[in-house]
PDB file of C-alpha atoms in Angstrom:
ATOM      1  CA  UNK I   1       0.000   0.000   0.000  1.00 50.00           C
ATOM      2  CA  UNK I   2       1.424   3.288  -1.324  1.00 55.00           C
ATOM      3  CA  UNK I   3       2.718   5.881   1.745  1.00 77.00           C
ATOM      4  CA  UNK I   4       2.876   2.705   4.046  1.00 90.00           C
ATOM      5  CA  UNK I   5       5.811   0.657   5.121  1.00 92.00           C
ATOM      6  CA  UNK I   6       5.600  -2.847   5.427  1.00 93.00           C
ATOM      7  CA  UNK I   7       4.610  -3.572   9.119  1.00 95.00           C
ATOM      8  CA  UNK I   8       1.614  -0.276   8.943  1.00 96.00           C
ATOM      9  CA  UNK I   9       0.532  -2.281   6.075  1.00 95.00           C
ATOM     10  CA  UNK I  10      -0.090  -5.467   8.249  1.00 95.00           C
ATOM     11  CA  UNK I  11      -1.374  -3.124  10.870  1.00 97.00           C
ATOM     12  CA  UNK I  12      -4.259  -1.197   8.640  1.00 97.00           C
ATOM     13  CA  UNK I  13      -4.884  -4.896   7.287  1.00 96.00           C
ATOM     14  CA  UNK I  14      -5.880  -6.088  10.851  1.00 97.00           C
ATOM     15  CA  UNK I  15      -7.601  -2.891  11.519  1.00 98.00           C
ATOM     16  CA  UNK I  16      -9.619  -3.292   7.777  1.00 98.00           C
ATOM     17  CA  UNK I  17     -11.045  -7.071   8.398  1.00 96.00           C
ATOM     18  CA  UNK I  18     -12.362  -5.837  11.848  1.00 95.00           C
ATOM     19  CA  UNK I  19     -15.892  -4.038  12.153  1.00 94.00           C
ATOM     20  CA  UNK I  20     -14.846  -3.138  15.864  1.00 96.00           C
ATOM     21  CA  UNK I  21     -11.914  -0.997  17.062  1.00 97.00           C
ATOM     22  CA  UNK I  22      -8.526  -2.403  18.159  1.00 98.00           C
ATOM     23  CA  UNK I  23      -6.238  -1.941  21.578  1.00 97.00           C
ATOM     24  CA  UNK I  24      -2.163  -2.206  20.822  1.00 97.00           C
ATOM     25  CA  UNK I  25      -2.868  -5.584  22.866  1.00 96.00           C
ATOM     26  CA  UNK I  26      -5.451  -6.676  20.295  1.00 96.00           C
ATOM     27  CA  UNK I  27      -3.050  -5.616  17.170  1.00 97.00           C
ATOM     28  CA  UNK I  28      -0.125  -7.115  18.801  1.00 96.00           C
ATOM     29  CA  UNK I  29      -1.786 -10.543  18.932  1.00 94.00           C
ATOM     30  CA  UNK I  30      -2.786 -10.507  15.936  1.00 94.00           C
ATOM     31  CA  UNK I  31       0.194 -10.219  14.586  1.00 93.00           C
ATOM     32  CA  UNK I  32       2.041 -12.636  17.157  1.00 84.00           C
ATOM     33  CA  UNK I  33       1.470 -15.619  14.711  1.00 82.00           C
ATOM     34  CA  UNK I  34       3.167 -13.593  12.150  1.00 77.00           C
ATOM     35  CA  UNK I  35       5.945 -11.558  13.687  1.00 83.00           C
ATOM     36  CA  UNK I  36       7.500 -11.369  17.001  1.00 89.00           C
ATOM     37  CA  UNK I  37       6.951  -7.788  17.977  1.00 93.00           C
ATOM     38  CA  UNK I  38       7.103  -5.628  21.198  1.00 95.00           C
ATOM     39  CA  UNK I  39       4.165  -4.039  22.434  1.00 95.00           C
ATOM     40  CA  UNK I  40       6.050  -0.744  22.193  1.00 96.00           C
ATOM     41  CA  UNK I  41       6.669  -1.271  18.477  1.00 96.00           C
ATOM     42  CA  UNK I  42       2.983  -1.723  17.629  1.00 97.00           C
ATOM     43  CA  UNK I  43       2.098   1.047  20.161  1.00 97.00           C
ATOM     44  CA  UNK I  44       4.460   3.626  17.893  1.00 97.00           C
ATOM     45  CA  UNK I  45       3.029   1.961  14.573  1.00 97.00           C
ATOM     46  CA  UNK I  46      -0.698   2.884  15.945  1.00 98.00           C
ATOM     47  CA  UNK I  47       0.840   6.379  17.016  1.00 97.00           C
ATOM     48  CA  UNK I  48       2.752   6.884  14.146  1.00 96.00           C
ATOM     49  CA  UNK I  49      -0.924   6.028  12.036  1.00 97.00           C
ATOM     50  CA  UNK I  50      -2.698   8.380  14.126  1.00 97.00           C
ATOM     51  CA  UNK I  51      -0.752  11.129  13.401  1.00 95.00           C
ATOM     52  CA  UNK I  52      -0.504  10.340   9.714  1.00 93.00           C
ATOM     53  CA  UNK I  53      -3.757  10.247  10.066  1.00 94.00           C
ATOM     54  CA  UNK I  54      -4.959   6.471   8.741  1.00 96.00           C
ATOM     55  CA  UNK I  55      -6.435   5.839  11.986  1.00 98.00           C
ATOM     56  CA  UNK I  56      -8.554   7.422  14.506  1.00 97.00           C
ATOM     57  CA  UNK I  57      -8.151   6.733  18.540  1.00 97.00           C
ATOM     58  CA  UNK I  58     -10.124   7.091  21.101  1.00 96.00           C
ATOM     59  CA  UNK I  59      -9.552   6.544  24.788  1.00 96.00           C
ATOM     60  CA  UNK I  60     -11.473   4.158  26.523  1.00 92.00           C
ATOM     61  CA  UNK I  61     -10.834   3.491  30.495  1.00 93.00           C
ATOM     62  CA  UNK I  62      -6.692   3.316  30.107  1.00 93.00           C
ATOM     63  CA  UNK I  63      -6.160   2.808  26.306  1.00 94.00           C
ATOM     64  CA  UNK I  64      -6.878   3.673  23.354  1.00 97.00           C
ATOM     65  CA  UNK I  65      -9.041   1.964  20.948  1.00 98.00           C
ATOM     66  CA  UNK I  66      -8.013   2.149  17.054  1.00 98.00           C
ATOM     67  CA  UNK I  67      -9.907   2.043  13.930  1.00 98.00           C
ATOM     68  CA  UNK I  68      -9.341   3.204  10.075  1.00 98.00           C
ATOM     69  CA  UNK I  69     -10.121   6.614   9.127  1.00 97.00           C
ATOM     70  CA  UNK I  70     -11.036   5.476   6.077  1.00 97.00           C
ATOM     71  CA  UNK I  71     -11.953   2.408   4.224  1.00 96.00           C
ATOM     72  CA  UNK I  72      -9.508   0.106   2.034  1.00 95.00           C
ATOM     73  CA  UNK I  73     -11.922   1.087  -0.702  1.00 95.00           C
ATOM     74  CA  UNK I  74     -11.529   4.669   0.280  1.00 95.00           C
ATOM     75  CA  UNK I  75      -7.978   4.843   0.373  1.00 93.00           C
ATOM     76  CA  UNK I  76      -7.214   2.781  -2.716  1.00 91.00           C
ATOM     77  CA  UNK I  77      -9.523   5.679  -4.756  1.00 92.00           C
ATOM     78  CA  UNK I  78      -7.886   8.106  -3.669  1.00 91.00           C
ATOM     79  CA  UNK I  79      -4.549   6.732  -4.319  1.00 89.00           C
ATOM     80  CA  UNK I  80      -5.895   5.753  -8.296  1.00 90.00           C
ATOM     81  CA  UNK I  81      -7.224   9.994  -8.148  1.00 91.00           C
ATOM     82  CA  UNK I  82      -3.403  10.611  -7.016  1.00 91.00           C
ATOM     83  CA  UNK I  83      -2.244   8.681  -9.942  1.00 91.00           C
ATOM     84  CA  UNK I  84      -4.632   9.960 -12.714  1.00 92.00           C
ATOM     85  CA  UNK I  85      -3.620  13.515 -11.515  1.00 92.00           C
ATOM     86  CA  UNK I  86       0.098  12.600 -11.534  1.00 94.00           C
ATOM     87  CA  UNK I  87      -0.039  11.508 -14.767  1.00 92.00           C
ATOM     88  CA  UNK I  88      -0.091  14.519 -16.907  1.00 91.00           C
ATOM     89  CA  UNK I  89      -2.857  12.935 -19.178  1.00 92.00           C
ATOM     90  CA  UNK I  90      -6.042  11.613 -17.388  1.00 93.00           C
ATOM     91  CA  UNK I  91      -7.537  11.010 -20.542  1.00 93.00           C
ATOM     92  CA  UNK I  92      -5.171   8.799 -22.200  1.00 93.00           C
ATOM     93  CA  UNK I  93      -4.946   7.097 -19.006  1.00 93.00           C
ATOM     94  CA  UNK I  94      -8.837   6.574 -18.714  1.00 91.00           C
ATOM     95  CA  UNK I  95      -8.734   5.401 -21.969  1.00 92.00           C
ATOM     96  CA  UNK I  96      -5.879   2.819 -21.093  1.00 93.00           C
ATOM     97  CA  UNK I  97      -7.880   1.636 -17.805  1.00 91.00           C
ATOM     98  CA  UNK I  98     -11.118   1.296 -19.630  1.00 90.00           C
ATOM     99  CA  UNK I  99      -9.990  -0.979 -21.815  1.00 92.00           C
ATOM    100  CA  UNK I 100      -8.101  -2.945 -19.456  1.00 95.00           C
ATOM    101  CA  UNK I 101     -11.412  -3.735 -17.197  1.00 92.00           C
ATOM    102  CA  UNK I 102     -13.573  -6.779 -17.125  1.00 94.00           C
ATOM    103  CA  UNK I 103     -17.220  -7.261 -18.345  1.00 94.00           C
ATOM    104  CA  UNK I 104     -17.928  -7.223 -15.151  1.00 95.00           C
ATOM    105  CA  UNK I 105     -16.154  -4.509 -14.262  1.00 93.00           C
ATOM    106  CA  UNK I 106     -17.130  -2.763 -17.022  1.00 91.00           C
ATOM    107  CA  UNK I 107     -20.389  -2.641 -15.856  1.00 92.00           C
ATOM    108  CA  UNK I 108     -20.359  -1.458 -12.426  1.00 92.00           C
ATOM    109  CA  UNK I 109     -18.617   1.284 -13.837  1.00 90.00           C
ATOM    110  CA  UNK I 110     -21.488   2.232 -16.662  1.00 90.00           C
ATOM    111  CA  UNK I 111     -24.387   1.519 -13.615  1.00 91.00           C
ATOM    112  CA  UNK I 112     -22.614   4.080 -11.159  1.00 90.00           C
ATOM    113  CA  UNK I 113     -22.191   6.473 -14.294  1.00 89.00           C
ATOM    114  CA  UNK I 114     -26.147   5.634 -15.129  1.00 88.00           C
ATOM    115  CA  UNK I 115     -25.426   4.890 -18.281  1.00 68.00           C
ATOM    116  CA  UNK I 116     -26.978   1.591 -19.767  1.00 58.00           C
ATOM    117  CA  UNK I 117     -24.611  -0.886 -21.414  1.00 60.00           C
ATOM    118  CA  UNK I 118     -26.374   0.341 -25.259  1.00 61.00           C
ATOM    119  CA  UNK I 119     -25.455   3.558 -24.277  1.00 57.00           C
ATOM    120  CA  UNK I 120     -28.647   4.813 -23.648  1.00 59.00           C
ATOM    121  CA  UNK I 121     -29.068   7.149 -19.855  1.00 56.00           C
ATOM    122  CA  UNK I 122     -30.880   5.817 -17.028  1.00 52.00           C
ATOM    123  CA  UNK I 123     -31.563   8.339 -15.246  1.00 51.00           C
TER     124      UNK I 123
END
């Protein structure tokens, strides 16, 4: 994931596949099974998060609960909007994507455009 490194990665994934908000302890064993890590380390990861601002904390009793700031979904558009406006040429680039996607694909994009596969509007 662009703008992470490799262990705030595994950290937002843990974070992502949960509905409910973490604790370091709760992050920590999760990753336990993968990695041998202090509880300091993924304390500073969640900090370090925080303040780039991919998670959100709040305190409850004598530590704070984590959870995204944004979904996976959420961040990966915005990192494809970063691209197209790095690229110098949205356009071409559209035009590069869109013929690079799936039938399926294809059409999720022409239903949230409202535009019927013939071409015709829906709306």
């Amino acid at each position: 994931m662009r703008g992470l490194g490799e262990l705030e990665a595994m950290v937002m994934d843990i974070l992502w596949s949960s509905p409910r908000p973490h604790r370091v302890r709760d992050v920590l064993e999760e990753l336990t099974p993968q990695r041998k890590l202090a509880y300091t380390t993924v304390m500073t990861v969640l900090d370090n998060l925080h303040r780039k601002g991919w998670v959100q904390r709040e305190m409850d009793g004598r530590a704070y609960h984590y959870q995204p700031s944004a979904t996976r979904e959420e961040v990966t558009a915005r990192a494809l909007r970063d691209l197209l406006d790095a690229s110098g040429d949205v356009e071409t680039v559209l035009l590069h994507f869109a013929r690079s996607v799936s039938e399926r694909e294809s059409a999720v994009l022409r239903d949230a455009l409202g535009e019927a596969p013939d071409g015709a509007d829906r709306r």
